[in-house]
Tab-separated table of C-alpha atoms in Angstrom:
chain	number	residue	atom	x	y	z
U	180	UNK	CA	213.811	83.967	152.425
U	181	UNK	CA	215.889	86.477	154.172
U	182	UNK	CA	216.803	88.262	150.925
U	183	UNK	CA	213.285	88.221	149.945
U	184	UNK	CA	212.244	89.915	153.271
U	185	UNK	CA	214.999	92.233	152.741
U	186	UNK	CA	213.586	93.536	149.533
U	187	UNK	CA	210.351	94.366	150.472
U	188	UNK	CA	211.380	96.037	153.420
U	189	UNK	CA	213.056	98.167	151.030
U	190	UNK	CA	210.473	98.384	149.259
U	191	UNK	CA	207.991	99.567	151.560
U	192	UNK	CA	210.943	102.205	152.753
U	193	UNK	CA	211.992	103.569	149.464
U	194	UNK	CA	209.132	103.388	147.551
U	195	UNK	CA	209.122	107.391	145.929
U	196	UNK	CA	212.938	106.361	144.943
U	197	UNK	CA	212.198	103.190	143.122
U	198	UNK	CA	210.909	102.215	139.772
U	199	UNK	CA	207.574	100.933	140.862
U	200	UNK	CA	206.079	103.079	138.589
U	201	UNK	CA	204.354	105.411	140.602
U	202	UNK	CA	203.195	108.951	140.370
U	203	UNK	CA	204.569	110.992	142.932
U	204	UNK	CA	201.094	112.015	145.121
U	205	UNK	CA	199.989	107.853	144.747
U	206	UNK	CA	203.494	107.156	146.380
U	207	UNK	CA	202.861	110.064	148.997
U	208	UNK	CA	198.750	108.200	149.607
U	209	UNK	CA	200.398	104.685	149.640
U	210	UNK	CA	203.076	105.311	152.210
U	211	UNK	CA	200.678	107.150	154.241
U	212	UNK	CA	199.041	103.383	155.200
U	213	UNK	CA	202.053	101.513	155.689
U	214	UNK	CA	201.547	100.839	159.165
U	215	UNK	CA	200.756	96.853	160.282
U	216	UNK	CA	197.325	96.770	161.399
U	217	UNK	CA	197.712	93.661	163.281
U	218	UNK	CA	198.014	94.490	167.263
U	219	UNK	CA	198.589	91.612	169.355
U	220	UNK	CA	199.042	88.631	167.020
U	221	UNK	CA	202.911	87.785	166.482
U	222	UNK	CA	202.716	85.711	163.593
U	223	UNK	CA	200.252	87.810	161.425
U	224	UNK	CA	201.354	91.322	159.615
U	225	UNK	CA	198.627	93.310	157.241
U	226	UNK	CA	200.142	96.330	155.476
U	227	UNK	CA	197.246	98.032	153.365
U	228	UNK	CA	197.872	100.079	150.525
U	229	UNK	CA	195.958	101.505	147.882
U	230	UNK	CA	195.133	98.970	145.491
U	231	UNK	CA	196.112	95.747	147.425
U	232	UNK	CA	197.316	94.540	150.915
U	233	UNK	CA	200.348	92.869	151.963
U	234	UNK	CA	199.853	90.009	154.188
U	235	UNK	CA	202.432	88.596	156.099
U	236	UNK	CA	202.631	85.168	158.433
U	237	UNK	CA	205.670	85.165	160.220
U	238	UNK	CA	205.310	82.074	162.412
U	239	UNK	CA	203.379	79.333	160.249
U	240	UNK	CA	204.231	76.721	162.649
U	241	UNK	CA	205.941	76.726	166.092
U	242	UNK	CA	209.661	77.724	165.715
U	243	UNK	CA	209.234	78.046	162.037
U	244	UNK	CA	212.490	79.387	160.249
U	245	UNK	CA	210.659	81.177	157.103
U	246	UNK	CA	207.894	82.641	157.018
U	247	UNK	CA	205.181	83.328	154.037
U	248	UNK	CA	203.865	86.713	151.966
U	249	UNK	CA	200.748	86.989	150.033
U	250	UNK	CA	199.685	90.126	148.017
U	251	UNK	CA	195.535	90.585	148.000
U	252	UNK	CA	195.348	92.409	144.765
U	253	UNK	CA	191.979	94.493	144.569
U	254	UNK	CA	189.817	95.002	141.130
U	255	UNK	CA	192.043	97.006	138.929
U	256	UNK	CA	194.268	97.225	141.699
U	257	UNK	CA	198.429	97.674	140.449
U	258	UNK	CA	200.993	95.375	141.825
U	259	UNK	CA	204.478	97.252	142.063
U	260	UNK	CA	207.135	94.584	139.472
U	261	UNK	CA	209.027	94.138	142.921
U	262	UNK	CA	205.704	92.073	144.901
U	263	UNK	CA	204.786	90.380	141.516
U	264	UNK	CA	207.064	87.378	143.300
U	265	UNK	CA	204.544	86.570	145.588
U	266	UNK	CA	201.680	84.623	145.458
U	267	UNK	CA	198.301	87.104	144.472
U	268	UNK	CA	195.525	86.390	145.254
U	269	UNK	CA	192.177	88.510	144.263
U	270	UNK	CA	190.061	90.302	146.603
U	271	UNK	CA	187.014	89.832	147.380
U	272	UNK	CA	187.367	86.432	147.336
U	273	UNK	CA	183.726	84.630	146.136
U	274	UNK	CA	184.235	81.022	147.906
U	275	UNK	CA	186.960	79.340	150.214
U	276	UNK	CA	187.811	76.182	151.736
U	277	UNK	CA	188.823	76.302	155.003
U	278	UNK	CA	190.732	73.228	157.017
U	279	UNK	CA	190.772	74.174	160.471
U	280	UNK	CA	187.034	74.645	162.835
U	281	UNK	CA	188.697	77.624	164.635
U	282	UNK	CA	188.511	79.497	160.870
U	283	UNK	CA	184.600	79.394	160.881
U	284	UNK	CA	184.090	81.770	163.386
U	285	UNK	CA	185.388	84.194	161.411
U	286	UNK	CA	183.346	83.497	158.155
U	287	UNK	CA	180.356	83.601	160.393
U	288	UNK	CA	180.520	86.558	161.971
U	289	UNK	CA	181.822	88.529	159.154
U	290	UNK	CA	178.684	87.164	157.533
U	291	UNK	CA	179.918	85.016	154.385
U	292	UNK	CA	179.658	81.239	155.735
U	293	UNK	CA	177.701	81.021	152.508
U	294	UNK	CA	181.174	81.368	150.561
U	295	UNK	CA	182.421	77.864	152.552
U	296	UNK	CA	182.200	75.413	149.826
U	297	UNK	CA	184.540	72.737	151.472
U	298	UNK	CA	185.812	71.291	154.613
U	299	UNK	CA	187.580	68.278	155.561
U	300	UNK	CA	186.097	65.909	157.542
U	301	UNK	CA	182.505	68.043	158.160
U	302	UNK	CA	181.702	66.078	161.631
U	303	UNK	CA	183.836	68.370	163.438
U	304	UNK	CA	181.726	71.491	162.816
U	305	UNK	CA	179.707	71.970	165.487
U	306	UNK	CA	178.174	75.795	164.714
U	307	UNK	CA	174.705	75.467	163.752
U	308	UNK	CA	174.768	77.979	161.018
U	309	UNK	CA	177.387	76.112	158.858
U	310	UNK	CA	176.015	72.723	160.099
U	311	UNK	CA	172.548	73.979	158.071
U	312	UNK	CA	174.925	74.716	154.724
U	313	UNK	CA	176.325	71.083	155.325
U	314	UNK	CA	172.790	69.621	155.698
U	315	UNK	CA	171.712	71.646	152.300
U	316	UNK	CA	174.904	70.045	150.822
U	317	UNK	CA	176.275	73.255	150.043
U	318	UNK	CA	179.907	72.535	151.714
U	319	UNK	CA	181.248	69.108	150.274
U	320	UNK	CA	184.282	67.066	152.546
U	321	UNK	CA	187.408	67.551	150.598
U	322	UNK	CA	189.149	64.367	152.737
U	323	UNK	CA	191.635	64.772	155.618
U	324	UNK	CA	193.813	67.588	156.125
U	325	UNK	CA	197.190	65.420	155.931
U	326	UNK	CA	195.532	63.892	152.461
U	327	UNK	CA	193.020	66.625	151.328
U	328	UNK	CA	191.163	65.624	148.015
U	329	UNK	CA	192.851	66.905	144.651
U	330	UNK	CA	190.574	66.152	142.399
U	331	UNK	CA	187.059	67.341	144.591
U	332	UNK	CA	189.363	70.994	145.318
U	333	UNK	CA	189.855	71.352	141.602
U	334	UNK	CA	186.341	70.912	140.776
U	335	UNK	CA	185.193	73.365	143.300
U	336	UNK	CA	188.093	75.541	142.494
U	337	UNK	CA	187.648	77.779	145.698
U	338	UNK	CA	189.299	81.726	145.235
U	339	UNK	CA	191.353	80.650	148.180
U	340	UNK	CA	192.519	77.319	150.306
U	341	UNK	CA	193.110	78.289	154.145
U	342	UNK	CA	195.381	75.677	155.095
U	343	UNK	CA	198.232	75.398	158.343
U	344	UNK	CA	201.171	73.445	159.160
U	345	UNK	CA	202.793	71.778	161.790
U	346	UNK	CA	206.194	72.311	160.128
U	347	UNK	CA	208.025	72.661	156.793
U	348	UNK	CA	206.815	69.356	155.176
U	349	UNK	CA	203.754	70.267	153.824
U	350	UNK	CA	203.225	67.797	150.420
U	351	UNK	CA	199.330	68.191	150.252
U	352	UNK	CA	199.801	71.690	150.241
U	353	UNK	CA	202.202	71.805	148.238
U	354	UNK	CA	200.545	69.899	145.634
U	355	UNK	CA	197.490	71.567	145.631
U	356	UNK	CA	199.530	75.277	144.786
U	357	UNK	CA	201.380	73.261	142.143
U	358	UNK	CA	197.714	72.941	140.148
U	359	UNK	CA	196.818	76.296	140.356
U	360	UNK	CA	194.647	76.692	143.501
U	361	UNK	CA	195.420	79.342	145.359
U	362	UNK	CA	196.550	78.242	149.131
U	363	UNK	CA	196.901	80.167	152.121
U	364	UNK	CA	198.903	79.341	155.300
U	365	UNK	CA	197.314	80.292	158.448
U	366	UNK	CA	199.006	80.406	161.640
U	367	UNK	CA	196.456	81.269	164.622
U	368	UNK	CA	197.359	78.214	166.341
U	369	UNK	CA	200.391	79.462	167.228
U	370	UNK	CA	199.205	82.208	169.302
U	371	UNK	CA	199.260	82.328	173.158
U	372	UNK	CA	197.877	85.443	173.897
U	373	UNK	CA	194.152	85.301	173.935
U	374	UNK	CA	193.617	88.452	172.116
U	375	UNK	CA	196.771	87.102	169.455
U	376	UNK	CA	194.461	84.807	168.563
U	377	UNK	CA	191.212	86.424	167.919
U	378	UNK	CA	193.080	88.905	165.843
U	379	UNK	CA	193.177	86.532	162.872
U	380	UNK	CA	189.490	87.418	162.172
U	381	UNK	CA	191.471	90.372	160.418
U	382	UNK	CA	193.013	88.314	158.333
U	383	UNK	CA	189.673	86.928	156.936
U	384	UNK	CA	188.299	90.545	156.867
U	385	UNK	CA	191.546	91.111	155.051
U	386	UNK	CA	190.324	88.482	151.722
U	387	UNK	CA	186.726	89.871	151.663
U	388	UNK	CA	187.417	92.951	151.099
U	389	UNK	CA	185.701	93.617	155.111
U	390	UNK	CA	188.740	95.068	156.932
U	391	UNK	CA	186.653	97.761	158.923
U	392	UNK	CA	184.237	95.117	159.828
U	393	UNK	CA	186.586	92.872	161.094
U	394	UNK	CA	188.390	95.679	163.159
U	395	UNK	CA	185.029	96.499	164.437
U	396	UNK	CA	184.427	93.167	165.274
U	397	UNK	CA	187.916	92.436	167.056
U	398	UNK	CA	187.621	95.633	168.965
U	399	UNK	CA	184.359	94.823	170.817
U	400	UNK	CA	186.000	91.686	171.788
U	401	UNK	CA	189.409	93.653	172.959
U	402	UNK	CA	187.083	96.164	174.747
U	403	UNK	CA	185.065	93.237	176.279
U	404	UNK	CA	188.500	91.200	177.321
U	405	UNK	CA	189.872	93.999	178.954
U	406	UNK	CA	186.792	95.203	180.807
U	407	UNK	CA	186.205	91.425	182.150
U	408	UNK	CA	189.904	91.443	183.187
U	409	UNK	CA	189.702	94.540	184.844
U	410	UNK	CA	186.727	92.905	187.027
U	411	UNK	CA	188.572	90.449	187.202
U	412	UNK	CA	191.587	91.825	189.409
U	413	UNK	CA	188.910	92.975	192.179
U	414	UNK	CA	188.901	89.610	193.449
U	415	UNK	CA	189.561	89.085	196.803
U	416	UNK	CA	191.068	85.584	196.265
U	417	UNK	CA	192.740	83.117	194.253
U	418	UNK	CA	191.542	80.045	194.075
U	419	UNK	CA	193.929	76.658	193.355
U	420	UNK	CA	193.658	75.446	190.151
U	421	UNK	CA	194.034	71.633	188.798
U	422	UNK	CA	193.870	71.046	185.195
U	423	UNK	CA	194.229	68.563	182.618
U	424	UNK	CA	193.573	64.844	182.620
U	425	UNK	CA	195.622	61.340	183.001
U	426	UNK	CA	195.886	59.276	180.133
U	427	UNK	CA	197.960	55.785	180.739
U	428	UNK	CA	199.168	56.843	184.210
U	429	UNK	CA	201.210	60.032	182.752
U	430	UNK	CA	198.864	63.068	183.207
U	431	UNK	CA	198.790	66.166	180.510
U	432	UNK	CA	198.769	70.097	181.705
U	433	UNK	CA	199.043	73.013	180.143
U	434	UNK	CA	203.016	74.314	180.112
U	435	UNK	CA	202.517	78.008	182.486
U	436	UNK	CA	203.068	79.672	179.141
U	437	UNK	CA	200.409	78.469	176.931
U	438	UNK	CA	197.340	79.803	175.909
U	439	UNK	CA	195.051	78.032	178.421
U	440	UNK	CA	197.098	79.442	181.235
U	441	UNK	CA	197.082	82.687	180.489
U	442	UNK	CA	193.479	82.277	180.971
U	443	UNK	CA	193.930	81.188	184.317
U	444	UNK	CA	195.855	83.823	185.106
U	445	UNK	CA	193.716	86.579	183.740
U	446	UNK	CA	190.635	85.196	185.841
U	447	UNK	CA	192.796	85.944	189.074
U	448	UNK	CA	193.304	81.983	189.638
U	449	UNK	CA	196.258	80.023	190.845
U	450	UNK	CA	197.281	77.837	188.727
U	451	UNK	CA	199.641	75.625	190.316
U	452	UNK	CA	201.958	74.980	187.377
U	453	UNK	CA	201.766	78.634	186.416
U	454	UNK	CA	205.222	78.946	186.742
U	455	UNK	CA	206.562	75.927	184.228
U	456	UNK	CA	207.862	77.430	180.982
U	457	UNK	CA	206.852	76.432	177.653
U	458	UNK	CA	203.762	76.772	175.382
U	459	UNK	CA	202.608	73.045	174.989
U	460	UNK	CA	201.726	70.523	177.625
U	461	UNK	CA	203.483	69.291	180.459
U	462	UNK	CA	203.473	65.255	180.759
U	463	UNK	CA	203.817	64.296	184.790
U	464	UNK	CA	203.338	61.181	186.414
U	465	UNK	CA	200.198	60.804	188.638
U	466	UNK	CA	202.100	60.365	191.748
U	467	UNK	CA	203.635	64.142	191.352
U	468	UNK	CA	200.211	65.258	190.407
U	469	UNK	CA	198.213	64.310	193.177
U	470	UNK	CA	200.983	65.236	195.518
U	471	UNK	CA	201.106	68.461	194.370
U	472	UNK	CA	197.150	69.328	193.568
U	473	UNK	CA	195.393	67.048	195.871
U	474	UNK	CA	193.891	69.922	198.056
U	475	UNK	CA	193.490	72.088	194.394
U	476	UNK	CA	189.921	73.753	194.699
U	477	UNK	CA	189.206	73.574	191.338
U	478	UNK	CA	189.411	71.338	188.627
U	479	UNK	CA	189.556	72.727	184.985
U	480	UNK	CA	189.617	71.100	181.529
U	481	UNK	CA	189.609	67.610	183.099
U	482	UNK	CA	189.064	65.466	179.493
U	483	UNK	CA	186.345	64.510	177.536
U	484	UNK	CA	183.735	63.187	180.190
U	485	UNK	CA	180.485	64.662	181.012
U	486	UNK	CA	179.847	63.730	184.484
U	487	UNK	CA	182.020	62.742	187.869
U	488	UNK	CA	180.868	59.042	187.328
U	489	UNK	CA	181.976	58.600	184.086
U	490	UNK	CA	185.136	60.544	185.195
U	491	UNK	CA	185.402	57.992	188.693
U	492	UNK	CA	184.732	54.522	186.304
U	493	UNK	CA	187.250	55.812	184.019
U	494	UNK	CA	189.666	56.153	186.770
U	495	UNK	CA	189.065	55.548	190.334
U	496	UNK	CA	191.980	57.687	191.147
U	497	UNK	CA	189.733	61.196	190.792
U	498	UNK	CA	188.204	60.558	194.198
U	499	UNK	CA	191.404	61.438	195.732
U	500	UNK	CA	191.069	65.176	195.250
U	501	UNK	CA	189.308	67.750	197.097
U	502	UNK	CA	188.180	69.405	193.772
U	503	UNK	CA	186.147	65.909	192.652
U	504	UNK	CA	184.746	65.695	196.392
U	505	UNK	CA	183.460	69.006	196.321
U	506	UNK	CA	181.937	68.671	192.643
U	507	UNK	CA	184.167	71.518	191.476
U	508	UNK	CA	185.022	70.199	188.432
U	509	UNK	CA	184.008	72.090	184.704
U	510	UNK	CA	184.830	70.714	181.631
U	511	UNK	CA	184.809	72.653	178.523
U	512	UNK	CA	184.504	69.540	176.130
U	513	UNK	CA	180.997	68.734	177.295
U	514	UNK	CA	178.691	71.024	175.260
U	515	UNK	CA	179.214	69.646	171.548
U	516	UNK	CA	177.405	69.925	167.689
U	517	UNK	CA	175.139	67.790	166.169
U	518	UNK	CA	177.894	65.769	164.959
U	519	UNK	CA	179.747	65.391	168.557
U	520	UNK	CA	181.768	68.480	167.369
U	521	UNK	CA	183.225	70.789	170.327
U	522	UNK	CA	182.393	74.174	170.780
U	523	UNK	CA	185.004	75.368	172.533
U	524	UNK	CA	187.614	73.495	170.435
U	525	UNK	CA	185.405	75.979	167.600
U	526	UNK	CA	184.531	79.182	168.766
U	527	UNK	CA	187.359	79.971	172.065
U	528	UNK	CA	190.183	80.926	169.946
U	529	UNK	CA	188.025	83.735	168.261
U	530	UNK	CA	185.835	84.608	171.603
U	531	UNK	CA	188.094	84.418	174.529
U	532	UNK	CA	186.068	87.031	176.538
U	533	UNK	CA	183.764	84.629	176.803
U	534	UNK	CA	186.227	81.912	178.054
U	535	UNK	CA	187.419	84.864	180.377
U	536	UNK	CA	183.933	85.290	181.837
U	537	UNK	CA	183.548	81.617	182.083
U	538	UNK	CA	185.988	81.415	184.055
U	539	UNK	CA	185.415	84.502	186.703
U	540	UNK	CA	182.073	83.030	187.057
U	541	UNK	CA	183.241	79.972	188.145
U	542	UNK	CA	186.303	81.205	190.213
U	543	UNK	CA	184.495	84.429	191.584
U	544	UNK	CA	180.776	84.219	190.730
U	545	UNK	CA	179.950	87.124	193.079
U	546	UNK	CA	181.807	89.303	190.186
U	547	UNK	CA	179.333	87.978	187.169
U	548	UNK	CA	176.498	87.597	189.089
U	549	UNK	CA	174.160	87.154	185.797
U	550	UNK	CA	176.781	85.121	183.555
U	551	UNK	CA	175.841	82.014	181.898
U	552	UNK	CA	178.790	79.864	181.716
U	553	UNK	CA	178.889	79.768	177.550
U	554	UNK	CA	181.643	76.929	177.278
U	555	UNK	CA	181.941	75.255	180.767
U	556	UNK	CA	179.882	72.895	182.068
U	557	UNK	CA	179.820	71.508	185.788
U	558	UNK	CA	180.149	68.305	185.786
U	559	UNK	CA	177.472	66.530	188.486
């Protein structure tokens, strides 16, 4: 893979000196646009040139040791001999299957959920726009991601399969390229920065042809992240900060480097295992937990339960922090789809400046004075 990297690096370098068969002013246009577009996402690269992109995911899966390329060749668009070794796929795609909930966003707010014509496992779609294509049974379940369906892909044959990884063993996958679907690996899941993730609606902008709308898009995000974090640091506190939830006495936080605490730290919060490294969770016995975050004044993320009673029957041991006394807990799994699908689980990845203002409204509510919490609930 490192050879292969090699050559297009070369390629993108050398391109008036090798036989690509290029006239001298396209070389000059092409090489003019051979800056990555992609900003804050680490494991995404989009190189656009004239008559096709270059898309690159560089971190599939956590720690991955290869990475992936895809050309998007456009109508009558020329692939150089020296990209023809990569997977093509044509742009703008017509229909896709998508296998993750945190890909929908995207489709819906570039405005083609109409193009979703499969899912796996449709109960965990909780947007109401795509739940209404379900209901019209224009998006058919295609199975389970570790076993997607074969035979019901082939018959829809979709333009493009978004799939993802958790490592290098990917069978399904594999299978499905091997008759003649096109598949593409996404990695968003990997990102920790809040803005890394939302990024990957440009990769979706990318295969319908609707880059400057997805930049657009992405950019009033950015602009709205940044302006909420800049309220943000005129707090005049910091409150403690418990999160997570015990399951079989062992309870499960976010690691100080993941995604959820950034959060936390962006909304001018102390979280008190801000300083653990790692991306994943932390596993901690309850003892250590309560010693450390009994007097925490709040309590974020704290499972799936939708009120302190439910939380208190479930385990009697809540009642020994401050943060369940003083009914300052929020839960983000409470507000859910039709089908018991969660929104946040859906829609956070691609709008953290709402998760951002969520959060300053619950940690500093004299700073968003006329926020609606969008994804927290307080439980009661």
């Amino acid at each position: 893979m490192k050879s292969v990297f090699i050559r297009v690096i070369l390629f993108l370098v050398l391109i008036p000196f090798i036989g690509c068969k290029k006239s001298s002013e396209n070389s000059k246009n092409t090489l003019a646009n051979f800056e990555n577009s992609i900003q804050y996402a680490k494991g995404l690269e989009i190189y656009k040139h004239r008559g096709f992109s270059i898309v690159k995911i560089t971190n599939p899966w956590p720690e991955a040791k290869e990475g992936f390329t895809y050309i998007l060749q456009e109508k009558k668009g020329i692939i150089p001999d020296c990209l023809k070794q990569f997977p093509t796929i044509s742009i703008p795609i017509q229909s896709i299957v998508v296998t993750s909930t945190t890909h929908l966003p995207a489709l819906e707010l570039l405005g083609v959920e109409n193009t979703l014509v499969g899912f796996p496992d449709t109960d965990y779609i909780s947007s109401v726009k795509t739940r209404k294509l379900i209901d019209a049974g224009k998006v058919r379940e295609v199975g389970a991601n570790e076993s997607l369906n074969t035979e019901v892909l082939m018959d829809l044959k979709p333009d493009v399969i978004i799939g993802f990884g958790l490592n290098n063993s990917n069978p399904t996958l594999d299978n499905l390229q091997k008759s003649g679907l096109k598949v593409m690996l996404n990695g968003d899941w990997t990102e920790q920065s809040p803005l890394g993730k939302a990024e990957w609606i440009k990769l979706f902008g990318a295969l319908y042809g609707l880059d400057s709308k997805a930049s657009a898009l992405f950019s009033r995000i950015e602009k709205e992240y940044k302006s909420t974090l800049a309220l943000a640091k005129k707090a005049t506190s910091k409150p403690t900060i418990l999160s997570g939830a015990m399951y079989q006495k062992q309870w499960y936080i976010p690691q100080g480097e993941s995604w959820a605490s950034l959060f936390l730290k962006d909304a001018q919060s102390n979280y008190l295992w801000a300083n653990t490294k790692g991306t994943g969770s932390l596993v901690i016995p309850f003892e250590n937990i309560l010693e450390k975050a009994k007097n925490a004044d709040f309590w974020i993320a704290p499972g799936d339960y939708s009120s302190l009673k439910q939380m208190s029957d479930s385990n009697p041991h809540c009642s020994q922090f401050a943060s369940f006394k003083n009914k300052k807990v929020y839960s983000c799994n409470a507000k859910k789809g039709a089908k018991g699908g969660i929104i946040y689980f859906e829609w956070s990845p691609t709008r953290p400046d709402l998760v951002l203002k969520d959060l300053i409204k619950i940690f500093h509510p004299e700073l968003l004075p006329n926020h609606k919490l969008f994804f927290f609930t307080k439980l009661e």
